[in-house]
PDB file of C-alpha atoms and ligand atoms in Angstrom:
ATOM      1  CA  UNK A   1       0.000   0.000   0.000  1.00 70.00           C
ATOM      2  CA  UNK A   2       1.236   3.927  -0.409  1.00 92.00           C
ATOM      3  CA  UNK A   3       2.918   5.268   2.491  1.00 96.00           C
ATOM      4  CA  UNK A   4       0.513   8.004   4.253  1.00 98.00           C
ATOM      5  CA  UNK A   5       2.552  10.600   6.071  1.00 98.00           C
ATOM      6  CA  UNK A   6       0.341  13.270   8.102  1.00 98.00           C
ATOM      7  CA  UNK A   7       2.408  16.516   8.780  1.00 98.00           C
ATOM      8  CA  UNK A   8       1.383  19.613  10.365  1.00 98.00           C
ATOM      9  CA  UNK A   9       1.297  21.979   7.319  1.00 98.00           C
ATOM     10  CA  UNK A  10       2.410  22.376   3.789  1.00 98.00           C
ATOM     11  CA  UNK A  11       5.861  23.516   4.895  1.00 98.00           C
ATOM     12  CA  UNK A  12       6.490  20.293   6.361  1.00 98.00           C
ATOM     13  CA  UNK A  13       5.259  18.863   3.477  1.00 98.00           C
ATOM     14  CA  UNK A  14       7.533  20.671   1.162  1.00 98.00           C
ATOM     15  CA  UNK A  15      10.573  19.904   3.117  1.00 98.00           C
ATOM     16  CA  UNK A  16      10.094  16.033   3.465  1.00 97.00           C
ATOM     17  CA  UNK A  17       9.242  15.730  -0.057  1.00 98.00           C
ATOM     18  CA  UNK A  18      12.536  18.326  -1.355  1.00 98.00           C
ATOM     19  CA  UNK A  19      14.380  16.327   0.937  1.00 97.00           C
ATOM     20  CA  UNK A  20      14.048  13.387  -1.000  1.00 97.00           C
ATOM     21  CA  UNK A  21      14.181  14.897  -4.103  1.00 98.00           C
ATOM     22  CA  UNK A  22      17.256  16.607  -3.660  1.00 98.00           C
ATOM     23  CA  UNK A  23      18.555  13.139  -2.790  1.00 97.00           C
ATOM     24  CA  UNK A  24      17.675  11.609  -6.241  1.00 98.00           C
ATOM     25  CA  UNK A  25      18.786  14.636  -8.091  1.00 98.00           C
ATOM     26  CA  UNK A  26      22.742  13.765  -5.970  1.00 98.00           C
ATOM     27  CA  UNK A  27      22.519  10.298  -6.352  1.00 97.00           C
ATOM     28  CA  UNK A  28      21.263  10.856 -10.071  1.00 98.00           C
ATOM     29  CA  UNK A  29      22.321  14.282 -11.824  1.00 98.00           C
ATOM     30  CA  UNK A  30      20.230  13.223 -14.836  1.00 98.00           C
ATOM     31  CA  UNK A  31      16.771  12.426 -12.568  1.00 98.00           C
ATOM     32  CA  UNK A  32      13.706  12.563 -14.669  1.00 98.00           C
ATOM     33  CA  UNK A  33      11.018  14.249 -12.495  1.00 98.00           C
ATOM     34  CA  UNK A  34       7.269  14.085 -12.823  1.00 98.00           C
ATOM     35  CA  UNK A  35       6.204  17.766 -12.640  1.00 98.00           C
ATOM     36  CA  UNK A  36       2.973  18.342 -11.390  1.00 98.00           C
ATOM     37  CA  UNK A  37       1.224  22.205 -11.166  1.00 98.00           C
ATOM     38  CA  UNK A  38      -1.738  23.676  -9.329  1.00 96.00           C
ATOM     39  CA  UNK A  39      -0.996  24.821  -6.066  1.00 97.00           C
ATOM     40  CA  UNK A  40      -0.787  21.570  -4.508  1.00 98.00           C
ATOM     41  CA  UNK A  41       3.147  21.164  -5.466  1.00 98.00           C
ATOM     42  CA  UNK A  42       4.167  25.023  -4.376  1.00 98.00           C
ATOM     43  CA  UNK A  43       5.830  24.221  -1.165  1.00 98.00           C
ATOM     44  CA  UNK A  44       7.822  21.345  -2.838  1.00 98.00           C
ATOM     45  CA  UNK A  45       9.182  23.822  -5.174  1.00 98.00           C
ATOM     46  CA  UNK A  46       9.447  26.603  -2.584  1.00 98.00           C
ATOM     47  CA  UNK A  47      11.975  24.086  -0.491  1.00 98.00           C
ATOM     48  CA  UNK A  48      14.013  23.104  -3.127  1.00 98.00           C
ATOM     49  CA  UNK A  49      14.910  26.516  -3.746  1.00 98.00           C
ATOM     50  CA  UNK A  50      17.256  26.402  -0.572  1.00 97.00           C
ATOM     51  CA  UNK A  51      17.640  22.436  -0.746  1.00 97.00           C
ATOM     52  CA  UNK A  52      18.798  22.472  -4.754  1.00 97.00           C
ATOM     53  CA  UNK A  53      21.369  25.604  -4.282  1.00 95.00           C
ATOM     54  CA  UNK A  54      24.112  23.887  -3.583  1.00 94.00           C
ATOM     55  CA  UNK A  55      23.288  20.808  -5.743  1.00 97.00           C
ATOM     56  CA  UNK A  56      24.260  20.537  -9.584  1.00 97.00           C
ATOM     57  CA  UNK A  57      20.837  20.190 -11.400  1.00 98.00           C
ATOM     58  CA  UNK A  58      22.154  21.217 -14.538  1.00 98.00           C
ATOM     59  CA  UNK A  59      21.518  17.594 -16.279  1.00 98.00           C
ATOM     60  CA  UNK A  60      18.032  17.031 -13.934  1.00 98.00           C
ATOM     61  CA  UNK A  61      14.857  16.733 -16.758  1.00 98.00           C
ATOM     62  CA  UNK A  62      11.236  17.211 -16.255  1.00 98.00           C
ATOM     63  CA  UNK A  63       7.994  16.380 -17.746  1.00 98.00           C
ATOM     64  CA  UNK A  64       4.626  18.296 -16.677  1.00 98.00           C
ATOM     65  CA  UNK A  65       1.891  16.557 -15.738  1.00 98.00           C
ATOM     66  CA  UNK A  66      -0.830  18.520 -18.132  1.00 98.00           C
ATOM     67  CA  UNK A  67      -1.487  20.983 -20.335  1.00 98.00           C
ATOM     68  CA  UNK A  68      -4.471  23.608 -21.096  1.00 98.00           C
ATOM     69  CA  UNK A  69      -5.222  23.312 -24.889  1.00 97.00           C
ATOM     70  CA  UNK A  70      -6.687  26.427 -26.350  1.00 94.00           C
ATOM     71  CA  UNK A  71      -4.492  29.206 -24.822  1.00 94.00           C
ATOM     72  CA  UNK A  72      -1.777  30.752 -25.501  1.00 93.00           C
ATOM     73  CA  UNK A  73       1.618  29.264 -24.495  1.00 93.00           C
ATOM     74  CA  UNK A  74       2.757  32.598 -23.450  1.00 95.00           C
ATOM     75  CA  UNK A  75      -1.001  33.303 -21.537  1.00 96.00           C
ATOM     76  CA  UNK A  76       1.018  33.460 -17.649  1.00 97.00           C
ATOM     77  CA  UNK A  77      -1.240  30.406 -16.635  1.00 97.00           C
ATOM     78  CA  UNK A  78      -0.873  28.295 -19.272  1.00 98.00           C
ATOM     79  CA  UNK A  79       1.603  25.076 -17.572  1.00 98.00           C
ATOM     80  CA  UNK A  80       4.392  25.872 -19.710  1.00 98.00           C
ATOM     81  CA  UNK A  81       4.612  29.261 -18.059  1.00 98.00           C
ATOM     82  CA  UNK A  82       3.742  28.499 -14.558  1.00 98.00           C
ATOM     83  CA  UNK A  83       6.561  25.342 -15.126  1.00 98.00           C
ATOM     84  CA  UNK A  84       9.160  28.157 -16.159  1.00 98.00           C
ATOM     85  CA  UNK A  85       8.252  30.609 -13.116  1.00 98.00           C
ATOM     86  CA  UNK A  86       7.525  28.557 -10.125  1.00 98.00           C
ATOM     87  CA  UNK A  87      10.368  25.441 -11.302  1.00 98.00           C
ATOM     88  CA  UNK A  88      12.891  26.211 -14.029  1.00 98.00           C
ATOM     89  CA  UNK A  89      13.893  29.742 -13.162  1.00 98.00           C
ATOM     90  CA  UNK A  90      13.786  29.812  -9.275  1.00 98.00           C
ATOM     91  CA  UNK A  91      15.955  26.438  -9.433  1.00 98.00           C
ATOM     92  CA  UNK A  92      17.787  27.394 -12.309  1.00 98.00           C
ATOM     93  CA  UNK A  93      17.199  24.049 -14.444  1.00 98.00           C
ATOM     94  CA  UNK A  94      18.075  23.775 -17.784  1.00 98.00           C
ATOM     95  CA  UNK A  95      15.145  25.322 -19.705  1.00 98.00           C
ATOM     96  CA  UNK A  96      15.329  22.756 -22.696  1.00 98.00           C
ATOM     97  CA  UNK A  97      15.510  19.910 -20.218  1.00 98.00           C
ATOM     98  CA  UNK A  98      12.232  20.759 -19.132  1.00 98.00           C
ATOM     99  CA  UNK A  99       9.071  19.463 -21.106  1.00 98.00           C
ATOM    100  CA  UNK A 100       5.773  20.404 -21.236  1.00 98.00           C
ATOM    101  CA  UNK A 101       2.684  18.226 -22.990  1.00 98.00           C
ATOM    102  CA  UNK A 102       2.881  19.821 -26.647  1.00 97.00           C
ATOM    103  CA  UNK A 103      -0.646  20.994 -26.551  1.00 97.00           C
ATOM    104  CA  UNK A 104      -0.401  24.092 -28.628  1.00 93.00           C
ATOM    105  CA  UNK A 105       1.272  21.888 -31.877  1.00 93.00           C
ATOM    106  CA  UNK A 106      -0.903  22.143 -35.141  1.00 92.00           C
ATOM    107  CA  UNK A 107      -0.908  18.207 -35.203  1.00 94.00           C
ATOM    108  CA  UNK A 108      -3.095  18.096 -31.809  1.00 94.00           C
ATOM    109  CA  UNK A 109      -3.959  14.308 -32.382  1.00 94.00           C
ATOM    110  CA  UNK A 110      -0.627  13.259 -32.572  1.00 97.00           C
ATOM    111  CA  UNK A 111       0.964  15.555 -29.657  1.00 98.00           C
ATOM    112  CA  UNK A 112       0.360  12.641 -26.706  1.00 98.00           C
ATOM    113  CA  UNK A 113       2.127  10.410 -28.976  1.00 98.00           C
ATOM    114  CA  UNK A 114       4.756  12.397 -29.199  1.00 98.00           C
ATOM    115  CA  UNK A 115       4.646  13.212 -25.586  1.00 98.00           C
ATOM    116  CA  UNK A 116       4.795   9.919 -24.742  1.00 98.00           C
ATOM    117  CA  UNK A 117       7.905   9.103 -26.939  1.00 98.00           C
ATOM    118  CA  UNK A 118       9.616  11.563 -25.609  1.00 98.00           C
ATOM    119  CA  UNK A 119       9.266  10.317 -21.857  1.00 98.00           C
ATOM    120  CA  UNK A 120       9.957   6.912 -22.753  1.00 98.00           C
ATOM    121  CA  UNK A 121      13.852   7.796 -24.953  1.00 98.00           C
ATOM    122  CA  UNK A 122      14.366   9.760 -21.632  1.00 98.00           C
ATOM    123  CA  UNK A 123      14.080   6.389 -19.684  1.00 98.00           C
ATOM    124  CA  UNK A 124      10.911   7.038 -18.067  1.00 98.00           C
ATOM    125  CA  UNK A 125       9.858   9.184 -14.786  1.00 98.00           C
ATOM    126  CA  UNK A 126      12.026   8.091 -11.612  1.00 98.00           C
ATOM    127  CA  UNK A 127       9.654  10.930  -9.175  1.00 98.00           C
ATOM    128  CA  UNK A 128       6.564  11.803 -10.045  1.00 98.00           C
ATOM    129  CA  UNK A 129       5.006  14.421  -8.143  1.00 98.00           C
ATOM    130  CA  UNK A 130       1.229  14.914  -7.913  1.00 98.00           C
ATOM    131  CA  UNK A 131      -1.918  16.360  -6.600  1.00 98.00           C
ATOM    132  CA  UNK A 132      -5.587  15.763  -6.161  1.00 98.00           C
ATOM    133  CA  UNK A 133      -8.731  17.402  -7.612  1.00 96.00           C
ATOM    134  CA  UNK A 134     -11.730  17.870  -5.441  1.00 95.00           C
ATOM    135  CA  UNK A 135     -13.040  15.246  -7.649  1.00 95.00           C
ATOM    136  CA  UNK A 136     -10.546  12.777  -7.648  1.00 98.00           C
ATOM    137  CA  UNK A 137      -8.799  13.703 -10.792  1.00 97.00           C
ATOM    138  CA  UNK A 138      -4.855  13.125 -11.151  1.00 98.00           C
ATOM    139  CA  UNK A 139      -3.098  14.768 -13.510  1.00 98.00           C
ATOM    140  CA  UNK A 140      -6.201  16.049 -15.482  1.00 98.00           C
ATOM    141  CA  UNK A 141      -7.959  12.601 -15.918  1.00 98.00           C
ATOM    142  CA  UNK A 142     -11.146  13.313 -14.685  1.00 98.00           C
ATOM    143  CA  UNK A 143     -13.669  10.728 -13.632  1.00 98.00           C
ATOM    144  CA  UNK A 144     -14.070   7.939 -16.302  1.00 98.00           C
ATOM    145  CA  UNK A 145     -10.186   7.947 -17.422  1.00 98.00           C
ATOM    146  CA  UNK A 146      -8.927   4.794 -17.721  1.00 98.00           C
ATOM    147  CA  UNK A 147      -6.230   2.931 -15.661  1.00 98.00           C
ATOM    148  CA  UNK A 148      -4.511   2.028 -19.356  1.00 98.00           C
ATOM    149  CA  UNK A 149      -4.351   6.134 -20.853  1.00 98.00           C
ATOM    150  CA  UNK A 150      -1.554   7.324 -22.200  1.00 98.00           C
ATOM    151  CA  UNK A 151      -0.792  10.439 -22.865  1.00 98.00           C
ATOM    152  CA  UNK A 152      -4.283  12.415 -24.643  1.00 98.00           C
ATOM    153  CA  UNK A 153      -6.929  15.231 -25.109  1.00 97.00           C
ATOM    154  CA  UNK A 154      -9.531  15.141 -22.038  1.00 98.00           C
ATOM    155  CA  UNK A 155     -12.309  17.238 -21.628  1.00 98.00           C
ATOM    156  CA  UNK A 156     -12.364  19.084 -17.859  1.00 98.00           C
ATOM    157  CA  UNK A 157     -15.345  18.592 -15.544  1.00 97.00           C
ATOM    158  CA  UNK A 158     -17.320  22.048 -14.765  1.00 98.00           C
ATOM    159  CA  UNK A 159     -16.132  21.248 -11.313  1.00 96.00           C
ATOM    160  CA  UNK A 160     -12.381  21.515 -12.156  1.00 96.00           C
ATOM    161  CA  UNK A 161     -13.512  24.706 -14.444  1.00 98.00           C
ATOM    162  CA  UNK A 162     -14.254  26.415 -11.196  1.00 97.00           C
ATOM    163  CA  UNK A 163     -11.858  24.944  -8.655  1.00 96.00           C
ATOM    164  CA  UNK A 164      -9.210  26.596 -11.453  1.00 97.00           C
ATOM    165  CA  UNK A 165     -11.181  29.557 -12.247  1.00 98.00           C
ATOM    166  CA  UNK A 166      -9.026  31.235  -9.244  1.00 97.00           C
ATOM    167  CA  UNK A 167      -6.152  31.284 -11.719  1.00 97.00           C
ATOM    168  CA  UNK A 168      -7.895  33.132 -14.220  1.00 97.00           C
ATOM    169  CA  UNK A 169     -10.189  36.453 -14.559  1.00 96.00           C
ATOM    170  CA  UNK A 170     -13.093  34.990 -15.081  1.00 96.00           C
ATOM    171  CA  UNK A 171     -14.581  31.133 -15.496  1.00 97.00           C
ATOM    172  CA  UNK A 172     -15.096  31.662 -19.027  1.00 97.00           C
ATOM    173  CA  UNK A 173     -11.172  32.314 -19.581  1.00 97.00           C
ATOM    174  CA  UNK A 174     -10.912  28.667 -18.598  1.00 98.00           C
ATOM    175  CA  UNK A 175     -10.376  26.537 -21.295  1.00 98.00           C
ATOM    176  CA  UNK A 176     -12.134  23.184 -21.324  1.00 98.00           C
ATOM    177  CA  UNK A 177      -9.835  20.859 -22.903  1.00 98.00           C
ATOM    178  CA  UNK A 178      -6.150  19.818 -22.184  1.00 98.00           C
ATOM    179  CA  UNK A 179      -3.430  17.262 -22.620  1.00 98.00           C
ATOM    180  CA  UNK A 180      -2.545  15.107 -19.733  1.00 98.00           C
ATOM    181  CA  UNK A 181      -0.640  12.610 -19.403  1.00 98.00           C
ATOM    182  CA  UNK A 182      -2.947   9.341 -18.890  1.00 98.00           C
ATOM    183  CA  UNK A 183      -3.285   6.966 -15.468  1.00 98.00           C
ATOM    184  CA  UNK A 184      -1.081   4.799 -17.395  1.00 98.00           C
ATOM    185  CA  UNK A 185       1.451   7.387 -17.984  1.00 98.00           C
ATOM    186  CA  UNK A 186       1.671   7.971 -13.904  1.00 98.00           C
ATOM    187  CA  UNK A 187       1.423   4.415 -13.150  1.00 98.00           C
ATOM    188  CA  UNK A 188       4.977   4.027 -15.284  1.00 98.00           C
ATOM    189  CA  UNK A 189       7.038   6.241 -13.025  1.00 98.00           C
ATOM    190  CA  UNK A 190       8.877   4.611 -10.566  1.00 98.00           C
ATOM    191  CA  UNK A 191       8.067   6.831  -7.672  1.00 98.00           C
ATOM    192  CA  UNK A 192       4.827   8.685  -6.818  1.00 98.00           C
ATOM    193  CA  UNK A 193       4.372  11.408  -4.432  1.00 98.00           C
ATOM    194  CA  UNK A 194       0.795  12.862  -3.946  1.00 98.00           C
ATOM    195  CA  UNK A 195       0.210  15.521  -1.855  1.00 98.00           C
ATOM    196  CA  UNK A 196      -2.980  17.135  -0.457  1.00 98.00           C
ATOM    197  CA  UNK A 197      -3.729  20.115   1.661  1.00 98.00           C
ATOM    198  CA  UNK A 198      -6.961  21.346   3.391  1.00 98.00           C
ATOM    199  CA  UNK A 199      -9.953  20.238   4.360  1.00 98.00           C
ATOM    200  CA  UNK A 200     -11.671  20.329   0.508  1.00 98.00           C
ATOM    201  CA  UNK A 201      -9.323  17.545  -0.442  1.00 98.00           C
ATOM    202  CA  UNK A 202     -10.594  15.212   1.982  1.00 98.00           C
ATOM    203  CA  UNK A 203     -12.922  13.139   0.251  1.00 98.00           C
ATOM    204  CA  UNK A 204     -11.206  12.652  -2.749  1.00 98.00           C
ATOM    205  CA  UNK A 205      -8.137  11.756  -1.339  1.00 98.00           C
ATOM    206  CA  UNK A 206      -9.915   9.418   1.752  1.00 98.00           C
ATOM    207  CA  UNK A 207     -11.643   7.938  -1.386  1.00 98.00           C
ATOM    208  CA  UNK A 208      -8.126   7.534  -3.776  1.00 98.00           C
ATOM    209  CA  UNK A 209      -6.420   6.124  -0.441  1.00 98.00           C
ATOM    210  CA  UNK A 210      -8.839   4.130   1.246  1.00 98.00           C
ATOM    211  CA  UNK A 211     -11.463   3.681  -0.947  1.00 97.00           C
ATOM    212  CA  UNK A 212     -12.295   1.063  -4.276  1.00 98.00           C
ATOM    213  CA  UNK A 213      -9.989   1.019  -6.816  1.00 98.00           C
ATOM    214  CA  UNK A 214     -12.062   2.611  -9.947  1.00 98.00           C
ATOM    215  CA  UNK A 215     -12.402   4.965 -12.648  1.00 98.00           C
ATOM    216  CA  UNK A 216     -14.965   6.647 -11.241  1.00 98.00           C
ATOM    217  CA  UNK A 217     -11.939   8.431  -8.587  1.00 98.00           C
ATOM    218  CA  UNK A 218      -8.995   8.171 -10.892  1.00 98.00           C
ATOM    219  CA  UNK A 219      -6.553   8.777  -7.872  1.00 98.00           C
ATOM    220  CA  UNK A 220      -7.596   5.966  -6.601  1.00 98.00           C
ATOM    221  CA  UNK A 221      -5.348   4.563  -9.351  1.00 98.00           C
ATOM    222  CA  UNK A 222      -2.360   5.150  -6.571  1.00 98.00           C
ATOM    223  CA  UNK A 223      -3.719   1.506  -5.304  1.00 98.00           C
ATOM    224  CA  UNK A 224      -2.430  -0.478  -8.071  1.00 98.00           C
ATOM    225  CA  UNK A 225       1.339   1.289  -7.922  1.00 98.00           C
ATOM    226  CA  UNK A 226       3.763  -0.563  -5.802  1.00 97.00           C
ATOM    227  CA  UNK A 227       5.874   3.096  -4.513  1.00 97.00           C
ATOM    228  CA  UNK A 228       3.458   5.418  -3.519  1.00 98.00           C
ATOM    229  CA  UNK A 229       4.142   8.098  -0.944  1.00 98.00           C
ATOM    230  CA  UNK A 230       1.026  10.491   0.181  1.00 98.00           C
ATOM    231  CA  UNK A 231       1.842  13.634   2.392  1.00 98.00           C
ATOM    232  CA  UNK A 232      -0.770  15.468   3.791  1.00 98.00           C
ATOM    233  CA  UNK A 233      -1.610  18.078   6.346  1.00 98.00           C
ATOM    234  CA  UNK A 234      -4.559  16.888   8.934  1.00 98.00           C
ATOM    235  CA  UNK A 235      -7.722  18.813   6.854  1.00 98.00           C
ATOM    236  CA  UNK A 236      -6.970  16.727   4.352  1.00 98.00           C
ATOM    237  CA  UNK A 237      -6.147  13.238   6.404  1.00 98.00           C
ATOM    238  CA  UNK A 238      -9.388  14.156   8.489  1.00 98.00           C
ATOM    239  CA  UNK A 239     -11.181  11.439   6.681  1.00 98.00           C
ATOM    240  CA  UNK A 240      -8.978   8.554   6.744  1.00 98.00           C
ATOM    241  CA  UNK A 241     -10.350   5.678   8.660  1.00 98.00           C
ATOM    242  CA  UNK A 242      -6.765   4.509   9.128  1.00 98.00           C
ATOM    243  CA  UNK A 243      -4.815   7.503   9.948  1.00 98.00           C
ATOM    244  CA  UNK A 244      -3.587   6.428  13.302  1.00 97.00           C
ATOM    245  CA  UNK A 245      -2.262   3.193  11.731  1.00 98.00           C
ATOM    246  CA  UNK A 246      -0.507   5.631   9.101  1.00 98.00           C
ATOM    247  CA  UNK A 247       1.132   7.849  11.995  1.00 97.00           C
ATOM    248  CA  UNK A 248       1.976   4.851  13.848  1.00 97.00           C
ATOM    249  CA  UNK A 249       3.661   2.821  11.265  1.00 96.00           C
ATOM    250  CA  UNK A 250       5.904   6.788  10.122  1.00 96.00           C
ATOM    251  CA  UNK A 251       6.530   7.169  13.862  1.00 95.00           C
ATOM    252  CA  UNK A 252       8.215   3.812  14.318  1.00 95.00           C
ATOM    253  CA  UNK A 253       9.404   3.187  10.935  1.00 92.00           C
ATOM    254  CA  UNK A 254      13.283   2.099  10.721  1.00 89.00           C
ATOM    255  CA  UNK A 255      15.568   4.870  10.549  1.00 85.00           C
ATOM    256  CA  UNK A 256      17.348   3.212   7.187  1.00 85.00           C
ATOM    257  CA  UNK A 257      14.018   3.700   5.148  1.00 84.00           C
ATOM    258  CA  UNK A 258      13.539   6.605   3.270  1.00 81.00           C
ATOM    259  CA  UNK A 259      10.324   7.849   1.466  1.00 86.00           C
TER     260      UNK A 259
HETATM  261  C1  GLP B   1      -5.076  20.888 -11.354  1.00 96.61           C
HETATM  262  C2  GLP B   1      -3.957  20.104 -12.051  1.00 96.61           C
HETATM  263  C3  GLP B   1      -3.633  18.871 -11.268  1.00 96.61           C
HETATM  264  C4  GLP B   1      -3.685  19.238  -9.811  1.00 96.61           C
HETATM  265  C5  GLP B   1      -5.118  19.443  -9.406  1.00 96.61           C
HETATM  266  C6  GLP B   1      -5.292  20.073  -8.037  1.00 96.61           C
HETATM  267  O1  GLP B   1      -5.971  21.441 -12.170  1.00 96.61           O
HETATM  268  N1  GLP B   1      -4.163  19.770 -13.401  1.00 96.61           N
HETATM  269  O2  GLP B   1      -2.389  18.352 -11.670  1.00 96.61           O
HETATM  270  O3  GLP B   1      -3.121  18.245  -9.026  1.00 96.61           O
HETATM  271  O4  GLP B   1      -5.814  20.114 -10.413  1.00 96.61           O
HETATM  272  O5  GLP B   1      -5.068  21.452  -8.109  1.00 96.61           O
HETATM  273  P1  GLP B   1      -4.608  22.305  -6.845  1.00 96.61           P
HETATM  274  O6  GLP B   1      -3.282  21.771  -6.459  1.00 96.61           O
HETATM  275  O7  GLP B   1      -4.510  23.720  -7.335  1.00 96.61           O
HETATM  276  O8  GLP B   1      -5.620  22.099  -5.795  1.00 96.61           O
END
């Protein structure tokens, strides 16, 4: 089963999670991380700031999780922009090591092709970091998505619309398609590392945790991976039916393990 870790906020979150990035990235220069957006993965980022400085990440790659399809690469929110401001810059990656989902190419049908050609000649994902939608989406696979995607167009929910309509001026700037990588996709990488904060994530990730494997809650997909770490703050853990198993099995767990 994942590996439920219940810290006291999203700093604490950041810093366990950087930690073990930032041991990857010196074990293995050329890492290939799983980049995942939203606000979810800030705090990650935020840490490795300080964590990364001293650390040569010249050679480290990236893929993105998603992509909008329908705005402008250059629009500040699409994920290729928010990729290059929150990660590349303030970590100072290499800018052309760093992919994002090719969802503005004029061949849109062939772009998660592509996509996914492009993850598999860099030998695949070794940390893939992710979040949660209120309603249970990873990645952008929305309810329905199946375990075997790959890499393709999805149509959002109206519920995602308006969870992300905080990003934008108005819900209608929203688009309603993207490019995500599929459950498939994720379920390659060798490491996963969802995080959730606040009490809004707590169904969806009681029910991706705890709850029936099934396309109906895509992160529920996490089940069927065997390396799955979940942090979370306690809003978000409040409806785990195990969580005092989960703090008792991190509060005695051997000193040797990592993440
Ligand atoms: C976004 C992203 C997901 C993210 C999720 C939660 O729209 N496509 O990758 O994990 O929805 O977003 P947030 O972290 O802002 O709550």
């Amino acid at each position: 089963m994942a590996e439920i870790v219940i810290v006291p906020d999203r700093a604490a979150a950041g810093a366990l999670v950087a930690e073990q990035i930032a041991k990857l990235v010196t074990e293995r220069p050329d890492a290939v991380l799983g980049l995942a957006t939203g606000s979810t993965p800030l705090p990650v980022y935020e840490a490795l700031r300080e964590r990364l400085a001293d650390v040569d990440v010249s050679r480290v790659r990236g893929f993105a999780l998603d992509e909008y399809v329908g705005i402008d690469p250059a629009h500040p929110e699409s994920y290729a922009s928010v990729i290059r401001r929150e990660v590349v810059e303030p970590l100072g990656l290499s800018p052309e090591l760093i992919r994002t989902p090719p969802a503005h190419d004029e061949d849109l049908a062939g772009a998660g092709a592509r996509y996914e050609a492009e993850i598999a000649a860099a030998g695949g994902i070794d940390l893939q970091i992710l979040g949660i939608g209120t309603d249970g989406h990873i990645g952008f696979n929305e309810p329905g998505s199946s375990f075997a995607s790959r890499t393709r167009i999805k149509t959002l929910t109206e519920q995602t619309r308006e969870d992300n309509a905080r990003f934008f001026d108005s819900i209608d700037d929203v688009p309603r398609h993207c490019l995500t990588q599929g459950l498939g996709t994720i379920h390659d990488a060798r490491h996963l590392v969802l995080l959730a904060f606040g009490e809004g994530k707590a169904e969806a990730l009681a029910g991706a945790v705890e709850g029936p494997v099934t396309a109906s809650l895509p992160g529920s997909a996490i089940q069927l991976h065997p390396h799955v770490t979940v942090v979370v703050d306690e809003a978000a853990a409040s409806q785990l039916r195990f969580a005092d198993y989960y703090r008792h099995a991190y509060a005695n767990k051997p000193e040797w393990q990592t993440i």
